MMTF fields as JSON, N, C-alpha, C and O atoms, coordinates in Angstrom:
{
  "mmtfVersion": "1.0.0",
  "mmtfProducer": "UNKNOWN",
  "numBonds": 315,
  "numAtoms": 316,
  "numGroups": 79,
  "numChains": 1,
  "numModels": 1,
  "chainsPerModel": [1],
  "groupsPerChain": [79],
  "chainIdList": ["A"],
  "bondAtomList": [4, 2, 8, 6, 12, 10, 16, 14, 20, 18, 24, 22, 28, 26, 32, 30, 36, 34, 40, 38, 44, 42, 48, 46, 52, 50, 56, 54, 60, 58, 64, 62, 68, 66, 72, 70, 76, 74, 80, 78, 84, 82, 88, 86, 92, 90, 96, 94, 100, 98, 104, 102, 108, 106, 112, 110, 116, 114, 120, 118, 124, 122, 128, 126, 132, 130, 136, 134, 140, 138, 144, 142, 148, 146, 152, 150, 156, 154, 160, 158, 164, 162, 168, 166, 172, 170, 176, 174, 180, 178, 184, 182, 188, 186, 192, 190, 196, 194, 200, 198, 204, 202, 208, 206, 212, 210, 216, 214, 220, 218, 224, 222, 228, 226, 232, 230, 236, 234, 240, 238, 244, 242, 248, 246, 252, 250, 256, 254, 260, 258, 264, 262, 268, 266, 272, 270, 276, 274, 280, 278, 284, 282, 288, 286, 292, 290, 296, 294, 300, 298, 304, 302, 308, 306, 312, 310],
  "bondOrderList": [1, 1, 1, 1, 1, 1, 1, 1, 1, 1, 1, 1, 1, 1, 1, 1, 1, 1, 1, 1, 1, 1, 1, 1, 1, 1, 1, 1, 1, 1, 1, 1, 1, 1, 1, 1, 1, 1, 1, 1, 1, 1, 1, 1, 1, 1, 1, 1, 1, 1, 1, 1, 1, 1, 1, 1, 1, 1, 1, 1, 1, 1, 1, 1, 1, 1, 1, 1, 1, 1, 1, 1, 1, 1, 1, 1, 1, 1],
  "groupList": [{"groupName": "MET", "atomNameList": ["N", "CA", "C", "O"], "elementList": ["N", "C", "C", "O"], "formalChargeList": [0, 0, 0, 0], "bondAtomList": [1, 0, 2, 1, 3, 2], "bondOrderList": [1, 1, 2], "singleLetterCode": "M", "chemCompType": "L-PEPTIDE LINKING"}, {"groupName": "SER", "atomNameList": ["N", "CA", "C", "O"], "elementList": ["N", "C", "C", "O"], "formalChargeList": [0, 0, 0, 0], "bondAtomList": [1, 0, 2, 1, 3, 2], "bondOrderList": [1, 1, 2], "singleLetterCode": "S", "chemCompType": "L-PEPTIDE LINKING"}, {"groupName": "LYS", "atomNameList": ["N", "CA", "C", "O"], "elementList": ["N", "C", "C", "O"], "formalChargeList": [0, 0, 0, 0], "bondAtomList": [1, 0, 2, 1, 3, 2], "bondOrderList": [1, 1, 2], "singleLetterCode": "K", "chemCompType": "L-PEPTIDE LINKING"}, {"groupName": "ILE", "atomNameList": ["N", "CA", "C", "O"], "elementList": ["N", "C", "C", "O"], "formalChargeList": [0, 0, 0, 0], "bondAtomList": [1, 0, 2, 1, 3, 2], "bondOrderList": [1, 1, 2], "singleLetterCode": "I", "chemCompType": "L-PEPTIDE LINKING"}, {"groupName": "ASP", "atomNameList": ["N", "CA", "C", "O"], "elementList": ["N", "C", "C", "O"], "formalChargeList": [0, 0, 0, 0], "bondAtomList": [1, 0, 2, 1, 3, 2], "bondOrderList": [1, 1, 2], "singleLetterCode": "D", "chemCompType": "L-PEPTIDE LINKING"}, {"groupName": "THR", "atomNameList": ["N", "CA", "C", "O"], "elementList": ["N", "C", "C", "O"], "formalChargeList": [0, 0, 0, 0], "bondAtomList": [1, 0, 2, 1, 3, 2], "bondOrderList": [1, 1, 2], "singleLetterCode": "T", "chemCompType": "L-PEPTIDE LINKING"}, {"groupName": "HIS", "atomNameList": ["N", "CA", "C", "O"], "elementList": ["N", "C", "C", "O"], "formalChargeList": [0, 0, 0, 0], "bondAtomList": [1, 0, 2, 1, 3, 2], "bondOrderList": [1, 1, 2], "singleLetterCode": "H", "chemCompType": "L-PEPTIDE LINKING"}, {"groupName": "ASN", "atomNameList": ["N", "CA", "C", "O"], "elementList": ["N", "C", "C", "O"], "formalChargeList": [0, 0, 0, 0], "bondAtomList": [1, 0, 2, 1, 3, 2], "bondOrderList": [1, 1, 2], "singleLetterCode": "N", "chemCompType": "L-PEPTIDE LINKING"}, {"groupName": "GLU", "atomNameList": ["N", "CA", "C", "O"], "elementList": ["N", "C", "C", "O"], "formalChargeList": [0, 0, 0, 0], "bondAtomList": [1, 0, 2, 1, 3, 2], "bondOrderList": [1, 1, 2], "singleLetterCode": "E", "chemCompType": "L-PEPTIDE LINKING"}, {"groupName": "GLY", "atomNameList": ["N", "CA", "C", "O"], "elementList": ["N", "C", "C", "O"], "formalChargeList": [0, 0, 0, 0], "bondAtomList": [1, 0, 2, 1, 3, 2], "bondOrderList": [1, 1, 2], "singleLetterCode": "G", "chemCompType": "PEPTIDE LINKING"}, {"groupName": "PHE", "atomNameList": ["N", "CA", "C", "O"], "elementList": ["N", "C", "C", "O"], "formalChargeList": [0, 0, 0, 0], "bondAtomList": [1, 0, 2, 1, 3, 2], "bondOrderList": [1, 1, 2], "singleLetterCode": "F", "chemCompType": "L-PEPTIDE LINKING"}, {"groupName": "VAL", "atomNameList": ["N", "CA", "C", "O"], "elementList": ["N", "C", "C", "O"], "formalChargeList": [0, 0, 0, 0], "bondAtomList": [1, 0, 2, 1, 3, 2], "bondOrderList": [1, 1, 2], "singleLetterCode": "V", "chemCompType": "L-PEPTIDE LINKING"}, {"groupName": "ARG", "atomNameList": ["N", "CA", "C", "O"], "elementList": ["N", "C", "C", "O"], "formalChargeList": [0, 0, 0, 0], "bondAtomList": [1, 0, 2, 1, 3, 2], "bondOrderList": [1, 1, 2], "singleLetterCode": "R", "chemCompType": "L-PEPTIDE LINKING"}, {"groupName": "TYR", "atomNameList": ["N", "CA", "C", "O"], "elementList": ["N", "C", "C", "O"], "formalChargeList": [0, 0, 0, 0], "bondAtomList": [1, 0, 2, 1, 3, 2], "bondOrderList": [1, 1, 2], "singleLetterCode": "Y", "chemCompType": "L-PEPTIDE LINKING"}, {"groupName": "GLN", "atomNameList": ["N", "CA", "C", "O"], "elementList": ["N", "C", "C", "O"], "formalChargeList": [0, 0, 0, 0], "bondAtomList": [1, 0, 2, 1, 3, 2], "bondOrderList": [1, 1, 2], "singleLetterCode": "Q", "chemCompType": "L-PEPTIDE LINKING"}, {"groupName": "CYS", "atomNameList": ["N", "CA", "C", "O"], "elementList": ["N", "C", "C", "O"], "formalChargeList": [0, 0, 0, 0], "bondAtomList": [1, 0, 2, 1, 3, 2], "bondOrderList": [1, 1, 2], "singleLetterCode": "C", "chemCompType": "L-PEPTIDE LINKING"}, {"groupName": "LEU", "atomNameList": ["N", "CA", "C", "O"], "elementList": ["N", "C", "C", "O"], "formalChargeList": [0, 0, 0, 0], "bondAtomList": [1, 0, 2, 1, 3, 2], "bondOrderList": [1, 1, 2], "singleLetterCode": "L", "chemCompType": "L-PEPTIDE LINKING"}, {"groupName": "ALA", "atomNameList": ["N", "CA", "C", "O"], "elementList": ["N", "C", "C", "O"], "formalChargeList": [0, 0, 0, 0], "bondAtomList": [1, 0, 2, 1, 3, 2], "bondOrderList": [1, 1, 2], "singleLetterCode": "A", "chemCompType": "L-PEPTIDE LINKING"}],
  "groupTypeList": [0, 1, 2, 3, 4, 2, 5, 3, 6, 5, 7, 5, 3, 8, 9, 10, 10, 1, 11, 10, 2, 12, 9, 0, 2, 9, 11, 13, 14, 6, 15, 9, 6, 7, 6, 16, 7, 12, 13, 16, 17, 8, 10, 4, 10, 12, 13, 1, 7, 15, 17, 17, 16, 9, 3, 5, 4, 5, 0, 12, 17, 8, 1, 16, 16, 16, 9, 11, 2, 9, 2, 12, 16, 0, 13, 14, 0, 17, 6],
  "groupIdList": [1, 2, 3, 4, 5, 6, 7, 8, 9, 10, 11, 12, 13, 14, 15, 16, 17, 18, 19, 20, 21, 22, 23, 24, 25, 26, 27, 28, 29, 30, 31, 32, 33, 34, 35, 36, 37, 38, 39, 40, 41, 42, 43, 44, 45, 46, 47, 48, 49, 50, 51, 52, 53, 54, 55, 56, 57, 58, 59, 60, 61, 62, 63, 64, 65, 66, 67, 68, 69, 70, 71, 72, 73, 74, 75, 76, 77, 78, 79],
  "secStructList": [7, 7, 1, 1, 7, 6, 6, 7, 7, 2, 2, 2, 2, 2, 2, 2, 2, 2, 2, 2, 2, 2, 2, 0, 0, 0, 0, 0, 1, 7, 7, 7, 4, 4, 4, 2, 2, 2, 2, 2, 2, 2, 2, 2, 2, 2, 2, 2, 6, 7, 4, 4, 4, 6, 7, 7, 2, 2, 2, 2, 2, 2, 2, 2, 2, 2, 2, 2, 6, 6, 7, 7, 7, 7, 7, 7, 7, 7, 7],
  "xCoordList": [124.277, 122.908, 122.317, 122.97, 121.085, 120.386, 119.973, 119.509, 120.143, 119.718, 118.201, 117.614, 117.574, 116.118, 115.413, 114.477, 115.853, 115.221, 116.268, 117.172, 116.155, 117.152, 117.159, 118.064, 116.167, 116.154, 116.989, 117.193, 117.471, 118.274, 119.748, 120.199, 120.494, 121.933, 122.613, 121.943, 123.929, 124.667, 124.544, 124.72, 124.25, 124.105, 122.956, 123.008, 121.929, 120.788, 121.21, 120.919, 121.887, 122.294, 123.385, 123.423, 124.274, 125.305, 124.674, 125.116, 123.648, 122.949, 122.23, 122.267, 121.57, 120.877, 121.87, 121.648, 122.969, 123.96, 124.575, 124.868, 124.775, 125.31, 124.373, 124.819, 123.075, 122.085, 122.039, 121.968, 122.079, 122.051, 123.273, 123.149, 124.447, 125.686, 125.732, 126.136, 125.318, 125.301, 124.313, 124.6, 123.159, 122.167, 122.644, 122.41, 123.308, 123.794, 124.891, 124.943, 125.757, 126.827, 126.315, 126.789, 125.343, 124.888, 123.734, 123.633, 122.854, 121.65, 121.777, 121.589, 122.089, 122.036, 123.381, 123.405, 124.472, 125.836, 126.167, 127.336, 125.186, 125.449, 124.254, 123.103, 124.544, 123.472, 123.833, 124.838, 123.002, 123.219, 122.93, 122.001, 123.718, 123.562, 122.145, 121.591, 121.566, 120.239, 119.128, 117.997, 119.408, 118.409, 118.679, 117.969, 119.675, 120.046, 118.876, 118.696, 118.084, 116.945, 115.938, 115.31, 115.774, 114.843, 115.369, 114.61, 116.658, 117.248, 117.15, 116.81, 117.447, 117.359, 115.931, 115.717, 114.953, 113.55, 113.163, 112.44, 113.643, 113.344, 113.945, 113.268, 115.205, 115.849, 115.271, 115.232, 114.824, 114.146, 112.861, 112.567, 112.092, 110.858, 111.172, 110.5, 112.193, 112.568, 113.001, 112.588, 113.833, 114.376, 113.277, 113.285, 112.336, 111.253, 110.172, 109.359, 110.15, 109.124, 109.778, 109.493, 110.65, 111.391, 110.777, 109.97, 111.169, 110.644, 111.003, 110.263, 112.126, 112.53, 111.516, 111.445, 110.746, 109.711, 108.369, 107.363, 108.356, 107.126, 106.264, 105.083, 106.84, 106.091, 106.407, 107.564, 105.386, 105.57, 105.691, 105.409, 106.114, 106.202, 104.836, 104.732, 103.796, 102.436, 102.036, 101.48, 102.312, 101.98, 102.759, 102.22, 104.028, 104.858, 104.327, 104.28, 103.924, 103.377, 102.068, 101.832, 101.222, 99.963, 100.224, 99.545, 101.196, 101.554, 102.059, 101.713, 102.873, 103.4, 102.27, 102.229, 101.359, 100.263, 99.306, 98.742, 99.112, 98.276, 98.91, 98.212, 100.239, 100.944, 100.896, 101.102, 100.631, 100.599, 99.184, 98.992, 98.207, 96.813, 96.421, 96.582, 95.908, 95.451, 96.548, 96.279, 97.781, 98.889, 99.359, 99.377, 99.733, 100.262, 101.771, 102.449, 102.282, 103.724, 104.281, 103.99, 105.081, 105.634, 107.14, 107.646, 107.835, 109.287, 109.676, 109.253, 110.468, 110.926, 112.445, 113.062, 113.037, 114.491, 115.066, 114.517, 116.171, 116.852, 117.504, 117.957, 117.544, 118.123, 119.57, 120.234],
  "yCoordList": [76.184, 75.9, 75.01, 74.099, 75.294, 74.511, 73.16, 73.083, 72.104, 70.776, 70.642, 69.833, 71.434, 71.369, 72.218, 71.75, 73.451, 74.382, 74.836, 75.598, 74.38, 74.666, 76.133, 76.548, 76.935, 78.357, 79.199, 80.387, 78.609, 79.335, 79.062, 77.919, 80.125, 79.988, 81.322, 82.342, 81.318, 82.534, 83.606, 84.785, 83.243, 84.253, 85.21, 86.378, 84.73, 85.581, 86.715, 87.876, 86.41, 87.456, 88.328, 89.53, 87.743, 88.548, 89.532, 90.676, 89.099, 89.992, 91.104, 92.259, 90.76, 91.774, 92.781, 93.989, 92.291, 93.193, 94.091, 95.254, 93.575, 94.379, 95.537, 96.671, 95.248, 96.293, 97.302, 98.509, 96.812, 97.694, 98.608, 99.817, 98.026, 98.8, 99.855, 100.992, 99.476, 100.424, 101.56, 102.722, 101.222, 102.243, 103.18, 104.387, 102.642, 103.489, 104.432, 105.585, 103.963, 104.827, 105.81, 106.944, 105.381, 106.213, 107.127, 108.213, 106.718, 107.505, 108.266, 109.483, 107.579, 108.196, 108.716, 109.672, 108.137, 108.5, 108.342, 108.177, 108.387, 108.253, 107.584, 107.824, 106.759, 106.078, 106.09, 105.513, 106.751, 106.743, 105.36, 104.688, 104.933, 103.603, 103.397, 102.303, 104.447, 104.314, 104.205, 103.873, 104.471, 104.372, 103.212, 103.062, 102.407, 101.321, 100.374, 99.912, 100.084, 99.178, 99.744, 98.981, 101.054, 101.664, 101.548, 101.25, 101.78, 101.645, 100.196, 99.941, 99.255, 97.841, 97.442, 96.666, 97.965, 97.658, 98.19, 97.527, 99.386, 99.95, 99.094, 98.778, 98.719, 97.911, 96.5, 95.89, 95.978, 94.681, 94.761, 93.859, 95.841, 96.021, 96.109, 95.485, 96.885, 97.027, 95.69, 95.329, 94.958, 93.692, 92.644, 91.85, 92.646, 91.661, 91.99, 91.129, 93.213, 93.657, 94.218, 95.346, 93.432, 93.932, 93.46, 92.531, 94.108, 93.797, 92.373, 91.756, 91.849, 90.491, 89.454, 88.35, 89.807, 88.905, 89.155, 88.545, 90.053, 90.353, 91.405, 91.535, 92.155, 93.191, 94.54, 94.96, 95.21, 96.503, 97.613, 97.408, 98.793, 99.943, 100.287, 100.666, 100.155, 100.439, 99.471, 99.886, 98.202, 97.197, 97.451, 97.306, 97.829, 98.106, 99.321, 99.313, 100.37, 101.569, 101.252, 101.74, 100.435, 100.048, 99.257, 99.459, 98.365, 97.582, 98.489, 98.301, 99.464, 100.417, 101.215, 101.378, 101.71, 102.527, 101.724, 102.268, 100.453, 99.61, 99.434, 99.306, 99.431, 99.27, 100.49, 100.366, 101.669, 102.888, 103.384, 104.355, 102.74, 103.17, 103.136, 102.12, 104.258, 104.354, 104.567, 104.533, 104.786, 104.993, 106.437, 107.042, 106.974, 108.331, 108.286, 107.405, 109.229, 109.335, 110.147, 111.335, 109.497, 110.175, 109.977, 108.907, 111.011, 110.932, 111.458, 112.54, 110.699, 111.11, 111.105, 110.121, 112.186, 112.286, 111.212, 110.922, 110.635, 109.627, 110.306, 111.448, 109.594, 110.16, 109.855, 110.248],
  "zCoordList": [106.586, 106.229, 107.317, 107.826, 107.653, 108.663, 108.081, 106.943, 108.862, 108.407, 108.464, 107.746, 109.317, 109.472, 108.417, 107.77, 108.242, 107.297, 106.287, 106.63, 105.06, 104.02, 103.59, 102.865, 104.02, 103.655, 104.611, 104.364, 105.689, 106.669, 106.403, 106.467, 106.101, 105.884, 106.143, 106.304, 106.183, 106.516, 105.447, 105.753, 104.208, 103.157, 103.457, 103.072, 104.134, 104.462, 105.383, 105.096, 106.477, 107.413, 106.809, 107.068, 106.006, 105.351, 104.374, 104.277, 103.653, 102.732, 103.47, 103.046, 104.581, 105.377, 105.931, 105.841, 106.507, 107.091, 106.027, 106.301, 104.822, 103.728, 103.393, 103.219, 103.303, 103.016, 104.165, 103.931, 105.398, 106.566, 106.598, 106.795, 106.403, 106.455, 105.354, 105.594, 104.149, 103.033, 103.305, 103.013, 103.86, 104.188, 105.273, 105.201, 106.274, 107.363, 106.888, 107.318, 106.016, 105.506, 104.47, 104.398, 103.663, 102.562, 102.883, 102.311, 103.787, 104.061, 105.371, 105.399, 106.44, 107.759, 108.263, 109.039, 107.86, 108.229, 109.712, 110.061, 110.574, 112.007, 112.675, 112.311, 113.637, 114.373, 115.848, 116.261, 116.631, 118.068, 118.63, 118.183, 119.604, 120.202, 120.74, 120.635, 121.315, 121.906, 120.86, 121.217, 119.587, 118.524, 117.562, 116.567, 117.839, 116.936, 116.674, 115.547, 117.698, 117.506, 116.506, 115.773, 116.463, 115.507, 114.081, 113.159, 113.901, 112.572, 112.095, 110.94, 112.983, 112.615, 112.261, 111.33, 112.996, 112.694, 111.318, 110.574, 110.98, 109.659, 108.553, 107.575, 108.7, 107.667, 107.613, 106.544, 108.748, 108.753, 107.936, 107.151, 108.115, 107.346, 105.858, 105.037, 105.518, 104.101, 103.508, 102.406, 104.243, 103.753, 103.611, 102.671, 104.547, 104.526, 103.508, 103.172, 103.018, 102.073, 100.814, 100.41, 100.2, 99.039, 97.723, 97.697, 96.644, 95.312, 94.881, 94.115, 95.363, 94.994, 95.477, 94.937, 96.478, 96.986, 96.313, 96.675, 95.331, 94.608, 95.274, 94.953, 96.198, 96.908, 96.272, 96.235, 95.778, 95.115, 96.153, 97.334, 95.698, 96.596, 97.181, 98.348, 96.371, 96.843, 97.949, 98.967, 97.759, 98.772, 100.061, 101.158, 99.923, 101.097, 101.848, 103.079, 101.12, 101.758, 102.482, 103.587, 101.858, 102.503, 103.782, 104.789, 103.744, 104.921, 106.038, 107.205, 105.677, 106.649, 107.286, 108.505, 106.463, 106.98, 107.85, 108.8, 107.551, 108.409, 109.787, 110.793, 109.818, 111.088, 111.981, 113.188, 111.434, 112.24, 112.495, 113.226, 111.912, 112.074, 113.552, 114.228, 114.034, 115.413, 116.436, 117.637, 115.991, 116.924, 116.848, 115.776, 117.983, 118.032, 117.841, 118.37, 117.094, 116.907, 118.063, 118.199, 118.89, 120.057, 120.07, 119.731, 120.463, 120.573, 121.937, 122.343, 122.626, 123.937, 123.916, 123.509, 124.347, 124.374, 125.293, 126.356, 124.864, 125.68, 126.876, 126.79, 127.978, 129.203, 129.279, 130.238]
}
């Protein structure tokens, strides 16, 4: 636990990693090394916008859509 900020402790990262690991094994089954940052960003968004924090599915969807407004979806193959 941090002496400065009592909300920072190892349980937070252990909980996040548990959710990430379960999602990777249960949903995606495989993660290419070059796409790991994208998977982590998705799970970070999910973890930061969860029901335990009082955020509903509707609120989470609205937040997601605000983040993509005006952006083009582009995919480029890794070299």
